[in-house]
Amino acid sequence: MIAIRPVYTSYEREEYMKPFGIVPKEGFHVIAAHNDGRFVGGAYVSFEGKNGTIHLMSLIDGYDDYIDRFLIGKAALNFLDLSGAKNVEYTGSDEKLAKALGFKFEDGKITINLEGYFDGNHEGCSGHCSEEK
């Protein structure tokens, strides 16, 4: 079973981002995913006020499970939503995942507005996001 949670100690933040070549910066947040106790992936996000950025939402090399990748993306969006960020930009490279999560591709940017996203009233979703797996 997958468990996804934010991590707060500097040691955990560094260890979980190491496989992705990221050294966590101050003010950025790390979300780690474990499946049956094994670290399988994570997300790296930042926010300021109503604006948030997902810099990474990925699985580790050698582990490929679309549902786990999708759940990491949902967890990153949920974390940002609960933190007050409503306008989120994705700067990573997994466009298929971004599309499945409801991001829009406009003017060279990948963005989503989280107003109503988690209560089923998200404009880019039309109530079908949970079906897009």
mmCIF file of N, CA and C in Angstrom:
data_model
loop_
_atom_site.group_PDB
_atom_site.id
_atom_site.type_symbol
_atom_site.label_atom_id
_atom_site.label_comp_id
_atom_site.label_asym_id
_atom_site.label_seq_id
_atom_site.Cartn_x
_atom_site.Cartn_y
_atom_site.Cartn_z
ATOM 1 N N MET A 1 0.840 -1.167 0.000
ATOM 2 C CA MET A 1 0.000 0.000 0.000
ATOM 3 C C MET A 1 0.891 1.238 0.000
ATOM 4 N N ILE A 2 0.490 2.235 -0.767
ATOM 5 C CA ILE A 2 1.289 3.451 -0.852
ATOM 6 C C ILE A 2 0.923 4.418 0.272
ATOM 7 N N ALA A 3 1.953 5.040 0.822
ATOM 8 C CA ALA A 3 1.788 6.078 1.836
ATOM 9 C C ALA A 3 2.568 7.297 1.352
ATOM 10 N N ILE A 4 1.916 8.441 1.299
ATOM 11 C CA ILE A 4 2.542 9.665 0.797
ATOM 12 C C ILE A 4 2.388 10.733 1.863
ATOM 13 N N ARG A 5 3.518 11.351 2.240
ATOM 14 C CA ARG A 5 3.458 12.370 3.286
ATOM 15 C C ARG A 5 4.583 13.376 3.115
ATOM 16 N N PRO A 6 4.353 14.607 3.563
ATOM 17 C CA PRO A 6 5.434 15.592 3.563
ATOM 18 C C PRO A 6 6.501 15.179 4.581
ATOM 19 N N VAL A 7 7.733 15.526 4.306
ATOM 20 C CA VAL A 7 8.815 15.275 5.260
ATOM 21 C C VAL A 7 9.430 16.617 5.648
ATOM 22 N N TYR A 8 9.892 16.691 6.888
ATOM 23 C CA TYR A 8 10.322 17.990 7.396
ATOM 24 C C TYR A 8 11.763 18.049 7.875
ATOM 25 N N THR A 9 12.366 16.923 8.232
ATOM 26 C CA THR A 9 13.745 17.012 8.709
ATOM 27 C C THR A 9 14.681 17.203 7.520
ATOM 28 N N SER A 10 15.755 17.927 7.739
ATOM 29 C CA SER A 10 16.687 18.184 6.635
ATOM 30 C C SER A 10 17.294 16.885 6.116
ATOM 31 N N TYR A 11 17.535 15.930 7.008
ATOM 32 C CA TYR A 11 18.101 14.643 6.580
ATOM 33 C C TYR A 11 17.150 13.923 5.616
ATOM 34 N N GLU A 12 15.879 13.809 6.009
ATOM 35 C CA GLU A 12 14.897 13.140 5.149
ATOM 36 C C GLU A 12 14.734 13.878 3.824
ATOM 37 N N ARG A 13 14.649 15.191 3.877
ATOM 38 C CA ARG A 13 14.486 15.986 2.656
ATOM 39 C C ARG A 13 15.635 15.707 1.685
ATOM 40 N N GLU A 14 16.847 15.699 2.208
ATOM 41 C CA GLU A 14 18.018 15.455 1.355
ATOM 42 C C GLU A 14 18.031 14.028 0.816
ATOM 43 N N GLU A 15 17.758 13.056 1.685
ATOM 44 C CA GLU A 15 17.784 11.648 1.263
ATOM 45 C C GLU A 15 16.732 11.354 0.191
ATOM 46 N N TYR A 16 15.529 11.893 0.353
ATOM 47 C CA TYR A 16 14.465 11.595 -0.594
ATOM 48 C C TYR A 16 14.623 12.323 -1.925
ATOM 49 N N MET A 17 15.333 13.420 -1.953
ATOM 50 C CA MET A 17 15.534 14.135 -3.218
ATOM 51 C C MET A 17 16.839 13.736 -3.918
ATOM 52 N N LYS A 18 17.732 13.066 -3.196
ATOM 53 C CA LYS A 18 19.014 12.646 -3.761
ATOM 54 C C LYS A 18 18.871 11.839 -5.057
ATOM 55 N N PRO A 19 17.937 10.847 -5.130
ATOM 56 C CA PRO A 19 17.812 10.070 -6.373
ATOM 57 C C PRO A 19 17.424 10.919 -7.596
ATOM 58 N N PHE A 20 16.898 12.107 -7.361
ATOM 59 C CA PHE A 20 16.470 12.979 -8.454
ATOM 60 C C PHE A 20 17.493 14.086 -8.743
ATOM 61 N N GLY A 21 18.614 14.063 -8.031
ATOM 62 C CA GLY A 21 19.650 15.068 -8.239
ATOM 63 C C GLY A 21 19.277 16.443 -7.719
ATOM 64 N N ILE A 22 18.404 16.490 -6.722
ATOM 65 C CA ILE A 22 17.945 17.771 -6.161
ATOM 66 C C ILE A 22 18.472 17.925 -4.746
ATOM 67 N N VAL A 23 19.046 19.087 -4.479
ATOM 68 C CA VAL A 23 19.417 19.459 -3.120
ATOM 69 C C VAL A 23 18.323 20.422 -2.658
ATOM 70 N N PRO A 24 17.514 20.019 -1.682
ATOM 71 C CA PRO A 24 16.375 20.855 -1.266
ATOM 72 C C PRO A 24 16.810 22.237 -0.790
ATOM 73 N N LYS A 25 16.069 23.238 -1.256
ATOM 74 C CA LYS A 25 16.322 24.619 -0.867
ATOM 75 C C LYS A 25 15.397 24.999 0.284
ATOM 76 N N GLU A 26 15.807 25.988 1.033
ATOM 77 C CA GLU A 26 14.983 26.538 2.104
ATOM 78 C C GLU A 26 13.684 27.069 1.507
ATOM 79 N N GLY A 27 12.561 26.776 2.151
ATOM 80 C CA GLY A 27 11.273 27.251 1.673
ATOM 81 C C GLY A 27 10.609 26.336 0.649
ATOM 82 N N PHE A 28 11.294 25.274 0.243
ATOM 83 C CA PHE A 28 10.720 24.296 -0.669
ATOM 84 C C PHE A 28 10.314 23.084 0.158
ATOM 85 N N HIS A 29 9.350 22.325 -0.328
ATOM 86 C CA HIS A 29 8.795 21.216 0.446
ATOM 87 C C HIS A 29 8.967 19.902 -0.293
ATOM 88 N N VAL A 30 9.237 18.857 0.479
ATOM 89 C CA VAL A 30 9.442 17.518 -0.061
ATOM 90 C C VAL A 30 8.302 16.623 0.420
ATOM 91 N N ILE A 31 7.743 15.889 -0.521
ATOM 92 C CA ILE A 31 6.685 14.925 -0.225
ATOM 93 C C ILE A 31 7.220 13.569 -0.661
ATOM 94 N N ALA A 32 7.237 12.602 0.249
ATOM 95 C CA ALA A 32 7.811 11.282 -0.048
ATOM 96 C C ALA A 32 6.728 10.228 -0.158
ATOM 97 N N ALA A 33 6.936 9.296 -1.080
ATOM 98 C CA ALA A 33 5.995 8.193 -1.275
ATOM 99 C C ALA A 33 6.696 6.878 -0.980
ATOM 100 N N HIS A 34 6.051 6.049 -0.182
ATOM 101 C CA HIS A 34 6.553 4.722 0.158
ATOM 102 C C HIS A 34 5.496 3.693 -0.206
ATOM 103 N N ASN A 35 5.925 2.610 -0.798
ATOM 104 C CA ASN A 35 5.020 1.511 -1.089
ATOM 105 C C ASN A 35 5.536 0.292 -0.345
ATOM 106 N N ASP A 36 4.731 -0.202 0.576
ATOM 107 C CA ASP A 36 5.125 -1.319 1.450
ATOM 108 C C ASP A 36 6.459 -1.044 2.142
ATOM 109 N N GLY A 37 6.628 0.204 2.612
ATOM 110 C CA GLY A 37 7.814 0.578 3.364
ATOM 111 C C GLY A 37 9.019 0.975 2.537
ATOM 112 N N ARG A 38 8.954 0.828 1.228
ATOM 113 C CA ARG A 38 10.084 1.148 0.340
ATOM 114 C C ARG A 38 9.848 2.507 -0.314
ATOM 115 N N PHE A 39 10.860 3.382 -0.284
ATOM 116 C CA PHE A 39 10.750 4.679 -0.937
ATOM 117 C C PHE A 39 10.640 4.473 -2.444
ATOM 118 N N VAL A 40 9.570 5.027 -3.043
ATOM 119 C CA VAL A 40 9.341 4.818 -4.479
ATOM 120 C C VAL A 40 9.270 6.107 -5.285
ATOM 121 N N GLY A 41 9.175 7.249 -4.629
ATOM 122 C CA GLY A 41 9.107 8.499 -5.386
ATOM 123 C C GLY A 41 8.735 9.661 -4.507
ATOM 124 N N GLY A 42 8.592 10.809 -5.150
ATOM 125 C CA GLY A 42 8.252 11.982 -4.376
ATOM 126 C C GLY A 42 7.923 13.182 -5.228
ATOM 127 N N ALA A 43 7.642 14.261 -4.521
ATOM 128 C CA ALA A 43 7.342 15.536 -5.158
ATOM 129 C C ALA A 43 8.146 16.618 -4.452
ATOM 130 N N TYR A 44 8.477 17.649 -5.211
ATOM 131 C CA TYR A 44 9.230 18.789 -4.710
ATOM 132 C C TYR A 44 8.449 20.027 -5.112
ATOM 133 N N VAL A 45 7.953 20.765 -4.122
ATOM 134 C CA VAL A 45 7.046 21.878 -4.387
ATOM 135 C C VAL A 45 7.460 23.131 -3.622
ATOM 136 N N SER A 46 6.949 24.259 -4.093
ATOM 137 C CA SER A 46 7.139 25.523 -3.380
ATOM 138 C C SER A 46 5.870 26.357 -3.579
ATOM 139 N N PHE A 47 5.668 27.308 -2.687
ATOM 140 C CA PHE A 47 4.513 28.199 -2.814
ATOM 141 C C PHE A 47 4.790 29.500 -2.101
ATOM 142 N N GLU A 48 4.088 30.521 -2.592
ATOM 143 C CA GLU A 48 4.108 31.831 -1.944
ATOM 144 C C GLU A 48 2.727 32.420 -2.151
ATOM 145 N N GLY A 49 2.007 32.569 -1.061
ATOM 146 C CA GLY A 49 0.638 33.060 -1.151
ATOM 147 C C GLY A 49 -0.228 32.097 -1.943
ATOM 148 N N LYS A 50 -0.928 32.618 -2.930
ATOM 149 C CA LYS A 50 -1.829 31.794 -3.745
ATOM 150 C C LYS A 50 -1.128 31.139 -4.937
ATOM 151 N N ASN A 51 0.168 31.359 -5.087
ATOM 152 C CA ASN A 51 0.905 30.792 -6.220
ATOM 153 C C ASN A 51 1.810 29.661 -5.758
ATOM 154 N N GLY A 52 1.718 28.539 -6.458
ATOM 155 C CA GLY A 52 2.533 27.386 -6.127
ATOM 156 C C GLY A 52 3.210 26.822 -7.365
ATOM 157 N N THR A 53 4.249 26.046 -7.131
ATOM 158 C CA THR A 53 4.968 25.396 -8.225
ATOM 159 C C THR A 53 5.275 23.965 -7.832
ATOM 160 N N ILE A 54 4.994 23.057 -8.746
ATOM 161 C CA ILE A 54 5.446 21.682 -8.591
ATOM 162 C C ILE A 54 6.663 21.550 -9.493
ATOM 163 N N HIS A 55 7.821 21.369 -8.869
ATOM 164 C CA HIS A 55 9.072 21.269 -9.609
ATOM 165 C C HIS A 55 9.334 19.828 -10.043
ATOM 166 N N LEU A 56 8.802 18.897 -9.263
ATOM 167 C CA LEU A 56 9.028 17.477 -9.540
ATOM 168 C C LEU A 56 7.882 16.675 -8.958
ATOM 169 N N MET A 57 7.409 15.693 -9.699
ATOM 170 C CA MET A 57 6.513 14.646 -9.191
ATOM 171 C C MET A 57 6.905 13.417 -10.001
ATOM 172 N N SER A 58 7.602 12.503 -9.331
ATOM 173 C CA SER A 58 8.225 11.413 -10.076
ATOM 174 C C SER A 58 8.436 10.183 -9.203
ATOM 175 N N LEU A 59 8.599 9.070 -9.881
ATOM 176 C CA LEU A 59 8.996 7.827 -9.227
ATOM 177 C C LEU A 59 10.496 7.660 -9.391
ATOM 178 N N ILE A 60 11.113 6.839 -8.559
ATOM 179 C CA ILE A 60 12.542 6.576 -8.673
ATOM 180 C C ILE A 60 12.801 5.689 -9.890
ATOM 181 N N ASP A 61 14.005 5.732 -10.407
ATOM 182 C CA ASP A 61 14.393 4.871 -11.518
ATOM 183 C C ASP A 61 14.202 3.411 -11.125
ATOM 184 N N GLY A 62 13.690 2.630 -12.056
ATOM 185 C CA GLY A 62 13.498 1.211 -11.809
ATOM 186 C C GLY A 62 12.151 0.868 -11.191
ATOM 187 N N TYR A 63 11.365 1.871 -10.888
ATOM 188 C CA TYR A 63 10.028 1.620 -10.321
ATOM 189 C C TYR A 63 9.033 2.350 -11.205
ATOM 190 N N ASP A 64 8.110 1.613 -11.792
ATOM 191 C CA ASP A 64 7.156 2.237 -12.702
ATOM 192 C C ASP A 64 5.754 1.732 -12.409
ATOM 193 N N ASP A 65 4.971 2.577 -11.779
ATOM 194 C CA ASP A 65 3.587 2.248 -11.462
ATOM 195 C C ASP A 65 2.768 3.510 -11.697
ATOM 196 N N TYR A 66 1.949 3.506 -12.734
ATOM 197 C CA TYR A 66 1.224 4.718 -13.110
ATOM 198 C C TYR A 66 0.320 5.228 -11.986
ATOM 199 N N ILE A 67 -0.344 4.332 -11.301
ATOM 200 C CA ILE A 67 -1.248 4.761 -10.229
ATOM 201 C C ILE A 67 -0.466 5.442 -9.114
ATOM 202 N N ASP A 68 0.685 4.901 -8.734
ATOM 203 C CA ASP A 68 1.502 5.541 -7.703
ATOM 204 C C ASP A 68 1.975 6.916 -8.163
ATOM 205 N N ARG A 69 2.368 7.034 -9.431
ATOM 206 C CA ARG A 69 2.805 8.330 -9.969
ATOM 207 C C ARG A 69 1.636 9.324 -9.917
ATOM 208 N N PHE A 70 0.452 8.876 -10.309
ATOM 209 C CA PHE A 70 -0.736 9.724 -10.281
ATOM 210 C C PHE A 70 -1.043 10.174 -8.851
ATOM 211 N N LEU A 71 -0.947 9.253 -7.888
ATOM 212 C CA LEU A 71 -1.225 9.585 -6.490
ATOM 213 C C LEU A 71 -0.205 10.568 -5.921
ATOM 214 N N ILE A 72 1.044 10.479 -6.347
ATOM 215 C CA ILE A 72 2.053 11.461 -5.929
ATOM 216 C C ILE A 72 1.651 12.845 -6.433
ATOM 217 N N GLY A 73 1.203 12.914 -7.679
ATOM 218 C CA GLY A 73 0.738 14.192 -8.228
ATOM 219 C C GLY A 73 -0.442 14.743 -7.463
ATOM 220 N N LYS A 74 -1.416 13.888 -7.153
ATOM 221 C CA LYS A 74 -2.582 14.322 -6.375
ATOM 222 C C LYS A 74 -2.161 14.806 -4.988
ATOM 223 N N ALA A 75 -1.218 14.091 -4.371
ATOM 224 C CA ALA A 75 -0.747 14.485 -3.042
ATOM 225 C C ALA A 75 -0.053 15.844 -3.090
ATOM 226 N N ALA A 76 0.725 16.086 -4.138
ATOM 227 C CA ALA A 76 1.403 17.379 -4.279
ATOM 228 C C ALA A 76 0.370 18.494 -4.429
ATOM 229 N N LEU A 77 -0.639 18.266 -5.258
ATOM 230 C CA LEU A 77 -1.688 19.273 -5.433
ATOM 231 C C LEU A 77 -2.460 19.489 -4.133
ATOM 232 N N ASN A 78 -2.753 18.422 -3.410
ATOM 233 C CA ASN A 78 -3.467 18.536 -2.140
ATOM 234 C C ASN A 78 -2.643 19.332 -1.125
ATOM 235 N N PHE A 79 -1.347 19.045 -1.053
ATOM 236 C CA PHE A 79 -0.473 19.777 -0.135
ATOM 237 C C PHE A 79 -0.505 21.270 -0.457
ATOM 238 N N LEU A 80 -0.395 21.612 -1.736
ATOM 239 C CA LEU A 80 -0.407 23.023 -2.124
ATOM 240 C C LEU A 80 -1.765 23.659 -1.836
ATOM 241 N N ASP A 81 -2.845 22.943 -2.119
ATOM 242 C CA ASP A 81 -4.186 23.449 -1.851
ATOM 243 C C ASP A 81 -4.368 23.733 -0.358
ATOM 244 N N LEU A 82 -3.975 22.786 0.478
ATOM 245 C CA LEU A 82 -4.094 22.966 1.929
ATOM 246 C C LEU A 82 -3.189 24.081 2.447
ATOM 247 N N SER A 83 -2.127 24.386 1.698
ATOM 248 C CA SER A 83 -1.212 25.466 2.079
ATOM 249 C C SER A 83 -1.683 26.825 1.581
ATOM 250 N N GLY A 84 -2.796 26.853 0.833
ATOM 251 C CA GLY A 84 -3.357 28.115 0.368
ATOM 252 C C GLY A 84 -3.047 28.462 -1.073
ATOM 253 N N ALA A 85 -2.203 27.679 -1.737
ATOM 254 C CA ALA A 85 -1.872 27.947 -3.137
ATOM 255 C C ALA A 85 -3.032 27.488 -4.017
ATOM 256 N N LYS A 86 -3.471 28.325 -4.912
ATOM 257 C CA LYS A 86 -4.582 27.987 -5.811
ATOM 258 C C LYS A 86 -4.138 27.981 -7.274
ATOM 259 N N ASN A 87 -3.167 28.798 -7.619
ATOM 260 C CA ASN A 87 -2.644 28.850 -8.988
ATOM 261 C C ASN A 87 -1.314 28.118 -8.999
ATOM 262 N N VAL A 88 -1.287 26.961 -9.651
ATOM 263 C CA VAL A 88 -0.110 26.103 -9.598
ATOM 264 C C VAL A 88 0.468 25.909 -10.986
ATOM 265 N N GLU A 89 1.773 26.060 -11.069
ATOM 266 C CA GLU A 89 2.502 25.795 -12.313
ATOM 267 C C GLU A 89 3.336 24.537 -12.126
ATOM 268 N N TYR A 90 3.386 23.719 -13.159
ATOM 269 C CA TYR A 90 4.222 22.519 -13.145
ATOM 270 C C TYR A 90 5.405 22.773 -14.057
ATOM 271 N N THR A 91 6.616 22.651 -13.523
ATOM 272 C CA THR A 91 7.816 22.913 -14.309
ATOM 273 C C THR A 91 8.578 21.633 -14.635
ATOM 274 N N GLY A 92 8.011 20.481 -14.277
ATOM 275 C CA GLY A 92 8.656 19.207 -14.558
ATOM 276 C C GLY A 92 8.429 18.755 -15.990
ATOM 277 N N SER A 93 8.708 17.482 -16.249
ATOM 278 C CA SER A 93 8.693 16.991 -17.629
ATOM 279 C C SER A 93 7.642 15.918 -17.925
ATOM 280 N N ASP A 94 6.864 15.492 -16.954
ATOM 281 C CA ASP A 94 5.891 14.425 -17.180
ATOM 282 C C ASP A 94 4.562 15.019 -17.649
ATOM 283 N N GLU A 95 4.499 15.353 -18.944
ATOM 284 C CA GLU A 95 3.313 16.008 -19.491
ATOM 285 C C GLU A 95 2.088 15.102 -19.474
ATOM 286 N N LYS A 96 2.278 13.801 -19.654
ATOM 287 C CA LYS A 96 1.153 12.863 -19.617
ATOM 288 C C LYS A 96 0.500 12.888 -18.238
ATOM 289 N N LEU A 97 1.319 12.875 -17.192
ATOM 290 C CA LEU A 97 0.795 12.939 -15.831
ATOM 291 C C LEU A 97 0.107 14.275 -15.587
ATOM 292 N N ALA A 98 0.737 15.364 -16.011
ATOM 293 C CA ALA A 98 0.143 16.688 -15.822
ATOM 294 C C ALA A 98 -1.232 16.759 -16.475
ATOM 295 N N LYS A 99 -1.357 16.224 -17.670
ATOM 296 C CA LYS A 99 -2.650 16.232 -18.367
ATOM 297 C C LYS A 99 -3.680 15.399 -17.601
ATOM 298 N N ALA A 100 -3.281 14.234 -17.115
ATOM 299 C CA ALA A 100 -4.195 13.377 -16.361
ATOM 300 C C ALA A 100 -4.662 14.054 -15.079
ATOM 301 N N LEU A 101 -3.826 14.889 -14.495
ATOM 302 C CA LEU A 101 -4.178 15.595 -13.264
ATOM 303 C C LEU A 101 -5.053 16.819 -13.523
ATOM 304 N N GLY A 102 -5.201 17.201 -14.791
ATOM 305 C CA GLY A 102 -6.062 18.329 -15.133
ATOM 306 C C GLY A 102 -5.349 19.622 -15.445
ATOM 307 N N PHE A 103 -4.029 19.594 -15.562
ATOM 308 C CA PHE A 103 -3.284 20.806 -15.913
ATOM 309 C C PHE A 103 -3.639 21.247 -17.324
ATOM 310 N N LYS A 104 -3.527 22.553 -17.567
ATOM 311 C CA LYS A 104 -3.734 23.139 -18.894
ATOM 312 C C LYS A 104 -2.378 23.501 -19.480
ATOM 313 N N PHE A 105 -2.276 23.389 -20.779
ATOM 314 C CA PHE A 105 -1.058 23.724 -21.499
ATOM 315 C C PHE A 105 -1.338 24.966 -22.337
ATOM 316 N N GLU A 106 -0.830 26.118 -21.884
ATOM 317 C CA GLU A 106 -1.065 27.377 -22.582
ATOM 318 C C GLU A 106 0.166 28.268 -22.527
ATOM 319 N N ASP A 107 0.481 28.879 -23.645
ATOM 320 C CA ASP A 107 1.587 29.842 -23.734
ATOM 321 C C ASP A 107 2.893 29.281 -23.188
ATOM 322 N N GLY A 108 3.149 28.013 -23.440
ATOM 323 C CA GLY A 108 4.396 27.388 -23.002
ATOM 324 C C GLY A 108 4.451 27.060 -21.520
ATOM 325 N N LYS A 109 3.342 27.227 -20.827
ATOM 326 C CA LYS A 109 3.289 26.922 -19.393
ATOM 327 C C LYS A 109 2.275 25.826 -19.137
ATOM 328 N N ILE A 110 2.511 25.072 -18.063
ATOM 329 C CA ILE A 110 1.598 24.019 -17.638
ATOM 330 C C ILE A 110 1.030 24.455 -16.290
ATOM 331 N N THR A 111 -0.260 24.783 -16.266
ATOM 332 C CA THR A 111 -0.844 25.369 -15.059
ATOM 333 C C THR A 111 -2.183 24.718 -14.711
ATOM 334 N N ILE A 112 -2.565 24.925 -13.467
ATOM 335 C CA ILE A 112 -3.867 24.470 -12.990
ATOM 336 C C ILE A 112 -4.333 25.424 -11.901
ATOM 337 N N ASN A 113 -5.644 25.628 -11.834
ATOM 338 C CA ASN A 113 -6.230 26.404 -10.756
ATOM 339 C C ASN A 113 -6.939 25.422 -9.845
ATOM 340 N N LEU A 114 -6.625 25.452 -8.573
ATOM 341 C CA LEU A 114 -7.157 24.476 -7.624
ATOM 342 C C LEU A 114 -8.490 24.864 -6.989
ATOM 343 N N GLU A 115 -9.066 26.002 -7.388
ATOM 344 C CA GLU A 115 -10.386 26.379 -6.858
ATOM 345 C C GLU A 115 -11.375 25.280 -7.236
ATOM 346 N N GLY A 116 -11.940 24.610 -6.255
ATOM 347 C CA GLY A 116 -12.925 23.566 -6.497
ATOM 348 C C GLY A 116 -12.352 22.228 -6.932
ATOM 349 N N TYR A 117 -11.041 22.119 -7.055
ATOM 350 C CA TYR A 117 -10.410 20.896 -7.570
ATOM 351 C C TYR A 117 -10.745 19.670 -6.736
ATOM 352 N N PHE A 118 -10.698 19.815 -5.429
ATOM 353 C CA PHE A 118 -10.898 18.652 -4.571
ATOM 354 C C PHE A 118 -12.348 18.436 -4.139
ATOM 355 N N ASP A 119 -13.253 19.275 -4.634
ATOM 356 C CA ASP A 119 -14.667 19.014 -4.361
ATOM 357 C C ASP A 119 -15.439 18.713 -5.646
ATOM 358 N N GLY A 120 -14.726 18.467 -6.747
ATOM 359 C CA GLY A 120 -15.351 18.050 -7.996
ATOM 360 C C GLY A 120 -15.858 19.170 -8.871
ATOM 361 N N ASN A 121 -15.561 20.414 -8.527
ATOM 362 C CA ASN A 121 -16.041 21.545 -9.330
ATOM 363 C C ASN A 121 -14.926 22.240 -10.092
ATOM 364 N N HIS A 122 -13.881 21.530 -10.383
ATOM 365 C CA HIS A 122 -12.720 22.067 -11.074
ATOM 366 C C HIS A 122 -13.024 22.221 -12.559
ATOM 367 N N GLU A 123 -12.762 23.411 -13.116
ATOM 368 C CA GLU A 123 -13.159 23.702 -14.495
ATOM 369 C C GLU A 123 -12.500 22.803 -15.529
ATOM 370 N N GLY A 124 -11.260 22.402 -15.330
ATOM 371 C CA GLY A 124 -10.578 21.567 -16.305
ATOM 372 C C GLY A 124 -10.924 20.101 -16.175
ATOM 373 N N CYS A 125 -11.682 19.768 -15.164
ATOM 374 C CA CYS A 125 -11.961 18.374 -14.859
ATOM 375 C C CYS A 125 -13.334 17.928 -15.335
ATOM 376 N N SER A 126 -14.328 18.756 -15.186
ATOM 377 C CA SER A 126 -15.715 18.415 -15.521
ATOM 378 C C SER A 126 -16.159 17.121 -14.858
ATOM 379 N N GLY A 127 -15.619 16.861 -13.651
ATOM 380 C CA GLY A 127 -16.021 15.689 -12.895
ATOM 381 C C GLY A 127 -15.430 14.376 -13.357
ATOM 382 N N HIS A 128 -14.485 14.408 -14.290
ATOM 383 C CA HIS A 128 -13.938 13.149 -14.805
ATOM 384 C C HIS A 128 -12.476 12.911 -14.453
ATOM 385 N N CYS A 129 -11.849 13.796 -13.693
ATOM 386 C CA CYS A 129 -10.430 13.635 -13.381
ATOM 387 C C CYS A 129 -10.127 12.316 -12.702
ATOM 388 N N SER A 130 -10.977 11.863 -11.818
ATOM 389 C CA SER A 130 -10.709 10.622 -11.118
ATOM 390 C C SER A 130 -10.769 9.427 -12.062
ATOM 391 N N GLU A 131 -11.378 9.605 -13.226
ATOM 392 C CA GLU A 131 -11.464 8.518 -14.199
ATOM 393 C C GLU A 131 -10.273 8.484 -15.130
ATOM 394 N N GLU A 132 -9.468 9.562 -15.171
ATOM 395 C CA GLU A 132 -8.360 9.660 -16.116
ATOM 396 C C GLU A 132 -7.120 8.961 -15.583
ATOM 397 N N LYS A 133 -7.111 7.674 -15.626
ATOM 398 C CA LYS A 133 -5.952 6.911 -15.188
ATOM 399 C C LYS A 133 -5.518 6.102 -16.328
#
